Amino acid sequence: MGAEWFFAEHDEWVEPERTAFELVRGRVLDIGAGAGRHSLEAQRRGLEAVAIDISPGSVEVCHRRGVRDARLLPLEEVDVSLGVFDTVLLLCGNLGLAGGADETSALLERLHGLTAPDARIVFDAVDPHVDNGEADLAYLARNRERGRMPGQVTIRIRYGGLATPWYDLLCASPEELEALAAPTGWRLAWRRDAEPPDWYGVLEKS
């Protein structure tokens, strides 16, 4: 995943991402905004976007690129002080940012309380059960033995001499996500497969 991917213009996005973005509406919360490409596209469409990221560099880049409201804010501090949103963006794999199954359920419950009655969560995810080799299958099995969801991975991002701390990221199939979301008041209303194992989806309030 090269840096240019984070700066891609709308017409350079993959088709499922462009299609998913057509379902964005109203006031938008862009969680894990990165370089701000989704917030910028929302602004171009006349929508109000609040971009948040845990990286000071990302927030600086968002400001420099023209995102009007970009804030340094960790996921766990997202609360009602931000106001009410009609769309939440959890793109670039950010649906899994909370970590494990319990943490993701808690995040979905929190977002339910921050959003309008007809709100949507527009996201993408990685299906951990697709296109696996022996090492991948062993990783899934170890997770099950440890009481984790199969697709919970522990990763860090490196670039040159820089590295993030290790963190957990949840990858889930459509069926796993439906089961996880249902008790939190959300349902999977739309999905579109991309190049395996990636897929896009929209959660709406049930």
CSV table of C-alpha atoms in Angstrom, one decimal:
chain,number,residue,atom,x,y,z
A,1,MET,CA,0.0,0.0,0.0
A,2,GLY,CA,2.0,3.0,-1.3
A,3,ALA,CA,1.6,6.5,0.0
A,4,GLU,CA,-0.2,7.5,-3.2
A,5,TRP,CA,-3.1,5.4,-2.2
A,6,PHE,CA,-3.9,7.7,0.6
A,7,PHE,CA,-4.0,10.7,-1.7
A,8,ALA,CA,-6.0,9.1,-4.5
A,9,GLU,CA,-8.7,11.3,-6.2
A,10,HIS,CA,-12.2,10.0,-6.4
A,11,ASP,CA,-11.9,8.8,-10.0
A,12,GLU,CA,-8.9,6.7,-8.9
A,13,TRP,CA,-10.8,4.8,-6.2
A,14,VAL,CA,-11.8,1.2,-6.9
A,15,GLU,CA,-15.3,0.9,-8.2
A,16,PRO,CA,-16.9,-0.6,-5.0
A,17,GLU,CA,-15.4,2.3,-2.9
A,18,ARG,CA,-16.9,4.9,-5.3
A,19,THR,CA,-20.3,3.1,-5.2
A,20,ALA,CA,-20.2,2.9,-1.4
A,21,PHE,CA,-19.5,6.6,-1.2
A,22,GLU,CA,-22.7,7.4,-3.1
A,23,LEU,CA,-24.4,6.3,0.1
A,24,VAL,CA,-22.7,9.0,2.2
A,25,ARG,CA,-25.1,11.8,3.3
A,26,GLY,CA,-25.6,14.6,5.8
A,27,ARG,CA,-23.0,15.4,8.5
A,28,VAL,CA,-20.0,13.1,8.3
A,29,LEU,CA,-17.6,11.7,10.9
A,30,ASP,CA,-14.5,10.4,9.2
A,31,ILE,CA,-12.7,8.1,11.7
A,32,GLY,CA,-9.0,7.5,11.0
A,33,ALA,CA,-9.0,10.1,8.2
A,34,GLY,CA,-5.4,9.6,7.2
A,35,ALA,CA,-4.6,12.2,4.5
A,36,GLY,CA,-8.3,13.3,4.3
A,37,ARG,CA,-9.3,12.0,0.9
A,38,HIS,CA,-12.8,10.9,2.1
A,39,SER,CA,-13.4,14.1,4.0
A,40,LEU,CA,-12.3,16.2,1.0
A,41,GLU,CA,-14.7,14.3,-1.3
A,42,ALA,CA,-17.5,14.9,1.2
A,43,GLN,CA,-16.7,18.6,1.3
A,44,ARG,CA,-16.8,18.7,-2.5
A,45,ARG,CA,-20.3,17.4,-2.3
A,46,GLY,CA,-21.4,20.2,0.0
A,47,LEU,CA,-21.4,18.0,3.2
A,48,GLU,CA,-20.0,18.9,6.6
A,49,ALA,CA,-17.2,16.5,7.5
A,50,VAL,CA,-15.3,16.1,10.8
A,51,ALA,CA,-12.1,14.3,10.3
A,52,ILE,CA,-10.3,12.6,13.2
A,53,ASP,CA,-7.1,10.8,13.5
A,54,ILE,CA,-4.6,9.7,16.2
A,55,SER,CA,-1.6,10.8,14.1
A,56,PRO,CA,-0.5,14.5,14.5
A,57,GLY,CA,1.1,14.2,11.0
A,58,SER,CA,-2.2,13.0,9.5
A,59,VAL,CA,-4.1,15.9,11.0
A,60,GLU,CA,-1.5,18.4,9.7
A,61,VAL,CA,-1.8,16.9,6.2
A,62,CYS,CA,-5.6,17.1,6.3
A,63,HIS,CA,-5.4,20.7,7.2
A,64,ARG,CA,-2.8,21.5,4.5
A,65,ARG,CA,-4.9,19.7,1.9
A,66,GLY,CA,-8.0,21.7,2.8
A,67,VAL,CA,-10.0,19.6,5.3
A,68,ARG,CA,-11.9,22.3,7.2
A,69,ASP,CA,-12.4,20.4,10.5
A,70,ALA,CA,-9.6,17.9,11.2
A,71,ARG,CA,-8.9,17.0,14.9
A,72,LEU,CA,-6.3,15.0,16.8
A,73,LEU,CA,-8.6,12.6,18.6
A,74,PRO,CA,-8.2,9.0,19.6
A,75,LEU,CA,-11.0,6.6,18.9
A,76,GLU,CA,-11.8,6.1,22.6
A,77,GLU,CA,-12.5,9.8,23.1
A,78,VAL,CA,-15.2,10.0,20.4
A,79,ASP,CA,-18.3,11.1,22.3
A,80,VAL,CA,-21.4,13.2,22.2
A,81,SER,CA,-19.4,16.4,22.4
A,82,LEU,CA,-18.8,16.0,18.6
A,83,GLY,CA,-22.5,16.4,17.9
A,84,VAL,CA,-24.8,14.2,15.9
A,85,PHE,CA,-23.8,12.6,12.6
A,86,ASP,CA,-25.7,11.2,9.7
A,87,THR,CA,-22.8,9.1,8.3
A,88,VAL,CA,-19.8,7.6,9.9
A,89,LEU,CA,-16.9,6.6,7.7
A,90,LEU,CA,-14.7,3.6,8.8
A,91,LEU,CA,-12.8,3.2,5.6
A,92,CYS,CA,-9.3,1.8,4.9
A,93,GLY,CA,-9.9,-1.1,7.3
A,94,ASN,CA,-10.9,1.2,10.1
A,95,LEU,CA,-14.0,-0.8,11.1
A,96,GLY,CA,-11.6,-3.1,12.9
A,97,LEU,CA,-9.6,-0.3,14.7
A,98,ALA,CA,-11.3,-1.0,18.1
A,99,GLY,CA,-9.4,-4.4,18.2
A,100,GLY,CA,-11.4,-7.4,19.3
A,101,ALA,CA,-15.0,-8.5,19.1
A,102,ASP,CA,-16.0,-7.0,22.5
A,103,GLU,CA,-14.3,-3.7,21.7
A,104,THR,CA,-15.9,-3.5,18.2
A,105,SER,CA,-19.3,-4.1,19.7
A,106,ALA,CA,-18.7,-1.4,22.2
A,107,LEU,CA,-17.7,1.0,19.4
A,108,LEU,CA,-20.8,0.2,17.4
A,109,GLU,CA,-23.0,0.8,20.4
A,110,ARG,CA,-21.2,4.2,21.1
A,111,LEU,CA,-21.7,5.2,17.4
A,112,HIS,CA,-25.4,4.3,17.7
A,113,GLY,CA,-25.7,6.9,20.4
A,114,LEU,CA,-23.8,9.6,18.4
A,115,THR,CA,-25.9,9.3,15.2
A,116,ALA,CA,-29.2,10.3,13.8
A,117,PRO,CA,-32.1,7.7,13.6
A,118,ASP,CA,-31.5,7.1,9.9
A,119,ALA,CA,-27.7,7.1,10.2
A,120,ARG,CA,-25.3,4.9,8.2
A,121,ILE,CA,-21.8,3.5,8.8
A,122,VAL,CA,-19.9,3.2,5.5
A,123,PHE,CA,-16.9,0.9,5.8
A,124,ASP,CA,-14.6,-1.6,4.2
A,125,ALA,CA,-13.3,-4.8,5.7
A,126,VAL,CA,-11.1,-7.8,5.0
A,127,ASP,CA,-12.6,-11.3,5.0
A,128,PRO,CA,-10.1,-13.4,6.9
A,129,HIS,CA,-11.4,-16.6,5.5
A,130,VAL,CA,-10.6,-15.8,1.8
A,131,ASP,CA,-7.4,-16.6,-0.1
A,132,ASN,CA,-5.5,-18.2,2.8
A,133,GLY,CA,-2.3,-20.1,2.8
A,134,GLU,CA,-1.2,-22.6,5.5
A,135,ALA,CA,0.3,-19.8,7.7
A,136,ASP,CA,-2.9,-17.8,7.6
A,137,LEU,CA,-5.1,-20.9,8.5
A,138,ALA,CA,-2.8,-21.6,11.4
A,139,TYR,CA,-3.1,-18.0,12.6
A,140,LEU,CA,-6.9,-18.3,12.5
A,141,ALA,CA,-6.8,-21.5,14.4
A,142,ARG,CA,-4.6,-20.0,17.1
A,143,ASN,CA,-7.0,-17.1,17.5
A,144,ARG,CA,-9.9,-19.6,18.0
A,145,GLU,CA,-7.9,-21.5,20.6
A,146,ARG,CA,-7.3,-18.2,22.4
A,147,GLY,CA,-11.0,-17.3,22.4
A,148,ARG,CA,-10.6,-14.5,19.8
A,149,MET,CA,-12.4,-14.0,16.6
A,150,PRO,CA,-10.4,-15.7,13.8
A,151,GLY,CA,-9.6,-12.5,12.0
A,152,GLN,CA,-8.2,-10.5,14.9
A,153,VAL,CA,-4.6,-9.6,13.9
A,154,THR,CA,-1.9,-7.9,15.8
A,155,ILE,CA,0.1,-5.5,13.6
A,156,ARG,CA,2.1,-2.4,13.3
A,157,ILE,CA,2.9,-0.1,10.4
A,158,ARG,CA,6.5,0.6,9.4
A,159,TYR,CA,7.9,3.2,7.0
A,160,GLY,CA,11.7,3.6,6.8
A,161,GLY,CA,12.9,4.1,10.4
A,162,LEU,CA,9.4,4.8,11.8
A,163,ALA,CA,7.0,2.3,13.3
A,164,THR,CA,3.7,2.5,15.1
A,165,PRO,CA,3.2,0.6,18.4
A,166,TRP,CA,1.7,-2.9,18.0
A,167,TYR,CA,-2.1,-2.8,17.9
A,168,ASP,CA,-5.0,-5.2,17.3
A,169,LEU,CA,-7.2,-4.9,14.2
A,170,LEU,CA,-10.3,-6.9,13.6
A,171,CYS,CA,-10.9,-8.4,10.1
A,172,ALA,CA,-14.4,-9.9,9.6
A,173,SER,CA,-16.5,-11.7,7.0
A,174,PRO,CA,-19.9,-10.3,6.1
A,175,GLU,CA,-21.5,-13.1,8.2
A,176,GLU,CA,-19.3,-12.4,11.2
A,177,LEU,CA,-20.0,-8.7,11.0
A,178,GLU,CA,-23.7,-9.2,10.8
A,179,ALA,CA,-23.7,-11.3,14.0
A,180,LEU,CA,-21.5,-8.8,15.7
A,181,ALA,CA,-23.6,-5.8,14.7
A,182,ALA,CA,-27.1,-7.1,15.4
A,183,PRO,CA,-27.0,-6.8,19.2
A,184,THR,CA,-25.7,-3.2,18.9
A,185,GLY,CA,-28.6,-1.9,16.9
A,186,TRP,CA,-27.1,-2.0,13.4
A,187,ARG,CA,-27.8,-4.3,10.4
A,188,LEU,CA,-25.8,-4.9,7.3
A,189,ALA,CA,-27.9,-3.1,4.7
A,190,TRP,CA,-25.6,-3.2,1.7
A,191,ARG,CA,-22.4,-4.9,0.6
A,192,ARG,CA,-20.2,-5.1,-2.4
A,193,ASP,CA,-17.2,-7.4,-2.9
A,194,ALA,CA,-13.9,-5.9,-4.1
A,195,GLU,CA,-10.7,-7.7,-5.0
A,196,PRO,CA,-10.6,-10.6,-2.5
A,197,PRO,CA,-10.3,-10.5,0.4
A,198,ASP,CA,-11.6,-6.9,0.5
A,199,TRP,CA,-15.3,-6.0,0.7
A,200,TYR,CA,-17.3,-2.8,1.3
A,201,GLY,CA,-20.5,-2.4,3.3
A,202,VAL,CA,-23.1,-0.1,4.9
A,203,LEU,CA,-24.6,-0.6,8.3
A,204,GLU,CA,-27.9,1.0,9.0
A,205,LYS,CA,-29.9,1.2,12.3
A,206,SER,CA,-32.1,-1.8,12.8
